[in-house]
């Protein structure tokens, strides 16, 4: 199979996936915003804070970084940007999701799985995240992935998913109180929230991956067309030169005789 046909197949598959991925991304982006707002209202409830019902993570706890990449290449700088961020983040526990993500030499990951295995291994991932939240050994959890905003805006995004920070410009005035141990409930909700954030980021980054791959394969097809056109022009030029040389040779021979 020629290079052109291989790239065409890759372009077609990316084009088929991109529309569905964009629809899912838009839906999960709305869910992400609502979920973040809900968790922020609970985490920053002044009644809970004053009564010390919500316990803050330990200051001396570990920092956990989750990196969401891809199993495949041919999608621009999708994985290289994340690998750069992996090298920048020092002295942290790291979870890598994606075949193309790599740790610096000498480092070990807390968990490494392929992107295609995320759904199957989500239970294992959820156990790790739940343990990190409920054991109170984790100070912060960050998630790094390629964020899809729209077809022309895709960028590397690193967000703190634990603990929930107050939203920019948000003033919490509708405080409420509950009976029972709110901290246990909050930890259960926070564990679920961290897992939901990961899955939402997976869908959103999938849209980014397919858009970038479709763009890359489209540009590659254009470049292949340009190369073929240059070869055709060169072939025509050589053919004209050969014909012109033949005419000159015939003319010289006739003059000699």
PDB file of N, CA, C and O in Angstrom, residues 120-148:
ATOM      1  N   UNK A 120     -11.460  -0.392  30.721  1.00  0.00           N
ATOM      2  CA  UNK A 120     -11.334  -1.684  31.389  1.00  0.00           C
ATOM      3  C   UNK A 120     -10.647  -1.540  32.748  1.00  0.00           C
ATOM      4  O   UNK A 120     -10.977  -2.252  33.702  1.00  0.00           O
ATOM      5  N   UNK A 121      -9.678  -0.634  32.825  1.00  0.00           N
ATOM      6  CA  UNK A 121      -8.884  -0.474  34.052  1.00  0.00           C
ATOM      7  C   UNK A 121      -9.393   0.662  34.934  1.00  0.00           C
ATOM      8  O   UNK A 121      -8.703   1.044  35.885  1.00  0.00           O
ATOM      9  N   UNK A 122     -10.567   1.208  34.606  1.00  0.00           N
ATOM     10  CA  UNK A 122     -11.043   2.349  35.370  1.00  0.00           C
ATOM     11  C   UNK A 122     -11.287   1.993  36.831  1.00  0.00           C
ATOM     12  O   UNK A 122     -11.092   2.824  37.723  1.00  0.00           O
ATOM     13  N   UNK A 123     -11.730   0.752  37.086  1.00  0.00           N
ATOM     14  CA  UNK A 123     -11.933   0.325  38.470  1.00  0.00           C
ATOM     15  C   UNK A 123     -10.643   0.390  39.271  1.00  0.00           C
ATOM     16  O   UNK A 123     -10.631   0.860  40.419  1.00  0.00           O
ATOM     17  N   UNK A 124      -9.553  -0.056  38.661  1.00  0.00           N
ATOM     18  CA  UNK A 124      -8.242   0.000  39.330  1.00  0.00           C
ATOM     19  C   UNK A 124      -7.808   1.446  39.545  1.00  0.00           C
ATOM     20  O   UNK A 124      -7.282   1.810  40.606  1.00  0.00           O
ATOM     21  N   UNK A 125      -8.036   2.277  38.534  1.00  0.00           N
ATOM     22  CA  UNK A 125      -7.707   3.696  38.638  1.00  0.00           C
ATOM     23  C   UNK A 125      -8.532   4.348  39.753  1.00  0.00           C
ATOM     24  O   UNK A 125      -8.012   5.140  40.558  1.00  0.00           O
ATOM     25  N   UNK A 126      -9.806   3.988  39.821  1.00  0.00           N
ATOM     26  CA  UNK A 126     -10.697   4.558  40.834  1.00  0.00           C
ATOM     27  C   UNK A 126     -10.244   4.166  42.240  1.00  0.00           C
ATOM     28  O   UNK A 126     -10.325   4.968  43.171  1.00  0.00           O
ATOM     29  N   UNK A 127      -9.758   2.938  42.390  1.00  0.00           N
ATOM     30  CA  UNK A 127      -9.252   2.487  43.696  1.00  0.00           C
ATOM     31  C   UNK A 127      -8.069   3.341  44.145  1.00  0.00           C
ATOM     32  O   UNK A 127      -7.974   3.731  45.308  1.00  0.00           O
ATOM     33  N   UNK A 128      -7.157   3.613  43.208  1.00  0.00           N
ATOM     34  CA  UNK A 128      -5.975   4.423  43.535  1.00  0.00           C
ATOM     35  C   UNK A 128      -6.384   5.832  43.951  1.00  0.00           C
ATOM     36  O   UNK A 128      -5.900   6.371  44.954  1.00  0.00           O
ATOM     37  N   UNK A 129      -7.310   6.432  43.200  1.00  0.00           N
ATOM     38  CA  UNK A 129      -7.739   7.798  43.487  1.00  0.00           C
ATOM     39  C   UNK A 129      -8.546   7.876  44.783  1.00  0.00           C
ATOM     40  O   UNK A 129      -8.376   8.806  45.578  1.00  0.00           O
ATOM     41  N   UNK A 130      -9.426   6.902  44.989  1.00  0.00           N
ATOM     42  CA  UNK A 130     -10.221   6.875  46.223  1.00  0.00           C
ATOM     43  C   UNK A 130      -9.328   6.722  47.442  1.00  0.00           C
ATOM     44  O   UNK A 130      -9.524   7.391  48.468  1.00  0.00           O
ATOM     45  N   UNK A 131      -8.331   5.844  47.331  1.00  0.00           N
ATOM     46  CA  UNK A 131      -7.397   5.642  48.442  1.00  0.00           C
ATOM     47  C   UNK A 131      -6.615   6.919  48.733  1.00  0.00           C
ATOM     48  O   UNK A 131      -6.376   7.272  49.897  1.00  0.00           O
ATOM     49  N   UNK A 132      -6.234   7.628  47.673  1.00  0.00           N
ATOM     50  CA  UNK A 132      -5.469   8.865  47.854  1.00  0.00           C
ATOM     51  C   UNK A 132      -6.288   9.925  48.578  1.00  0.00           C
ATOM     52  O   UNK A 132      -5.764  10.686  49.406  1.00  0.00           O
ATOM     53  N   UNK A 133      -7.597   9.977  48.292  1.00  0.00           N
ATOM     54  CA  UNK A 133      -8.466  10.976  48.918  1.00  0.00           C
ATOM     55  C   UNK A 133      -8.830  10.575  50.347  1.00  0.00           C
ATOM     56  O   UNK A 133      -8.719  11.370  51.288  1.00  0.00           O
ATOM     57  N   UNK A 134      -9.264   9.323  50.534  1.00  0.00           N
ATOM     58  CA  UNK A 134      -9.783   8.893  51.838  1.00  0.00           C
ATOM     59  C   UNK A 134      -8.682   8.632  52.872  1.00  0.00           C
ATOM     60  O   UNK A 134      -8.922   8.772  54.070  1.00  0.00           O
ATOM     61  N   UNK A 135      -7.513   8.235  52.411  1.00  0.00           N
ATOM     62  CA  UNK A 135      -6.433   7.987  53.373  1.00  0.00           C
ATOM     63  C   UNK A 135      -5.782   9.282  53.840  1.00  0.00           C
ATOM     64  O   UNK A 135      -4.959   9.263  54.753  1.00  0.00           O
ATOM     65  N   UNK A 136      -6.138  10.382  53.173  1.00  0.00           N
ATOM     66  CA  UNK A 136      -5.589  11.703  53.517  1.00  0.00           C
ATOM     67  C   UNK A 136      -4.056  11.702  53.445  1.00  0.00           C
ATOM     68  O   UNK A 136      -3.379  12.324  54.261  1.00  0.00           O
ATOM     69  N   UNK A 137      -3.526  10.987  52.470  1.00  0.00           N
ATOM     70  CA  UNK A 137      -2.078  11.000  52.235  1.00  0.00           C
ATOM     71  C   UNK A 137      -1.727  11.900  51.056  1.00  0.00           C
ATOM     72  O   UNK A 137      -0.554  12.132  50.786  1.00  0.00           O
ATOM     73  N   UNK A 138      -2.765  12.376  50.369  1.00  0.00           N
ATOM     74  CA  UNK A 138      -2.547  13.175  49.163  1.00  0.00           C
ATOM     75  C   UNK A 138      -2.880  14.641  49.436  1.00  0.00           C
ATOM     76  O   UNK A 138      -3.936  14.962  49.981  1.00  0.00           O
ATOM     77  N   UNK A 139      -1.983  15.515  49.074  1.00  0.00           N
ATOM     78  CA  UNK A 139      -2.183  16.946  49.282  1.00  0.00           C
ATOM     79  C   UNK A 139      -2.926  17.581  48.110  1.00  0.00           C
ATOM     80  O   UNK A 139      -3.831  18.384  48.295  1.00  0.00           O
ATOM     81  N   UNK A 140      -2.514  17.211  46.908  1.00  0.00           N
ATOM     82  CA  UNK A 140      -3.151  17.751  45.702  1.00  0.00           C
ATOM     83  C   UNK A 140      -3.131  16.693  44.600  1.00  0.00           C
ATOM     84  O   UNK A 140      -2.237  15.857  44.543  1.00  0.00           O
ATOM     85  N   UNK A 141      -4.132  16.763  43.725  1.00  0.00           N
ATOM     86  CA  UNK A 141      -4.172  15.921  42.529  1.00  0.00           C
ATOM     87  C   UNK A 141      -4.345  16.837  41.325  1.00  0.00           C
ATOM     88  O   UNK A 141      -5.266  17.657  41.277  1.00  0.00           O
ATOM     89  N   UNK A 142      -3.439  16.699  40.361  1.00  0.00           N
ATOM     90  CA  UNK A 142      -3.504  17.483  39.125  1.00  0.00           C
ATOM     91  C   UNK A 142      -3.780  16.550  37.946  1.00  0.00           C
ATOM     92  O   UNK A 142      -3.327  15.401  37.930  1.00  0.00           O
ATOM     93  N   UNK A 143      -4.493  17.075  36.964  1.00  0.00           N
ATOM     94  CA  UNK A 143      -4.775  16.339  35.733  1.00  0.00           C
ATOM     95  C   UNK A 143      -4.273  17.160  34.550  1.00  0.00           C
ATOM     96  O   UNK A 143      -4.648  18.330  34.404  1.00  0.00           O
ATOM     97  N   UNK A 144      -3.431  16.556  33.734  1.00  0.00           N
ATOM     98  CA  UNK A 144      -2.867  17.234  32.560  1.00  0.00           C
ATOM     99  C   UNK A 144      -3.337  16.532  31.297  1.00  0.00           C
ATOM    100  O   UNK A 144      -3.177  15.312  31.162  1.00  0.00           O
ATOM    101  N   UNK A 145      -3.911  17.296  30.382  1.00  0.00           N
ATOM    102  CA  UNK A 145      -4.426  16.714  29.136  1.00  0.00           C
ATOM    103  C   UNK A 145      -4.537  17.809  28.077  1.00  0.00           C
ATOM    104  O   UNK A 145      -4.360  18.999  28.372  1.00  0.00           O
ATOM    105  N   UNK A 146      -4.817  17.417  26.844  1.00  0.00           N
ATOM    106  CA  UNK A 146      -5.035  18.377  25.764  1.00  0.00           C
ATOM    107  C   UNK A 146      -6.518  18.732  25.732  1.00  0.00           C
ATOM    108  O   UNK A 146      -7.373  17.858  25.528  1.00  0.00           O
ATOM    109  N   UNK A 147      -6.795  20.007  25.947  1.00  0.00           N
ATOM    110  CA  UNK A 147      -8.183  20.456  26.083  1.00  0.00           C
ATOM    111  C   UNK A 147      -8.723  20.939  24.741  1.00  0.00           C
ATOM    112  O   UNK A 147      -8.118  21.777  24.072  1.00  0.00           O
ATOM    113  N   UNK A 148      -9.886  20.396  24.365  1.00  0.00           N
ATOM    114  CA  UNK A 148     -10.582  20.818  23.151  1.00  0.00           C
ATOM    115  C   UNK A 148     -11.559  21.931  23.500  1.00  0.00           C
ATOM    116  O   UNK A 148     -12.479  21.738  24.297  1.00  0.00           O
TER     117      UNK A 148
END
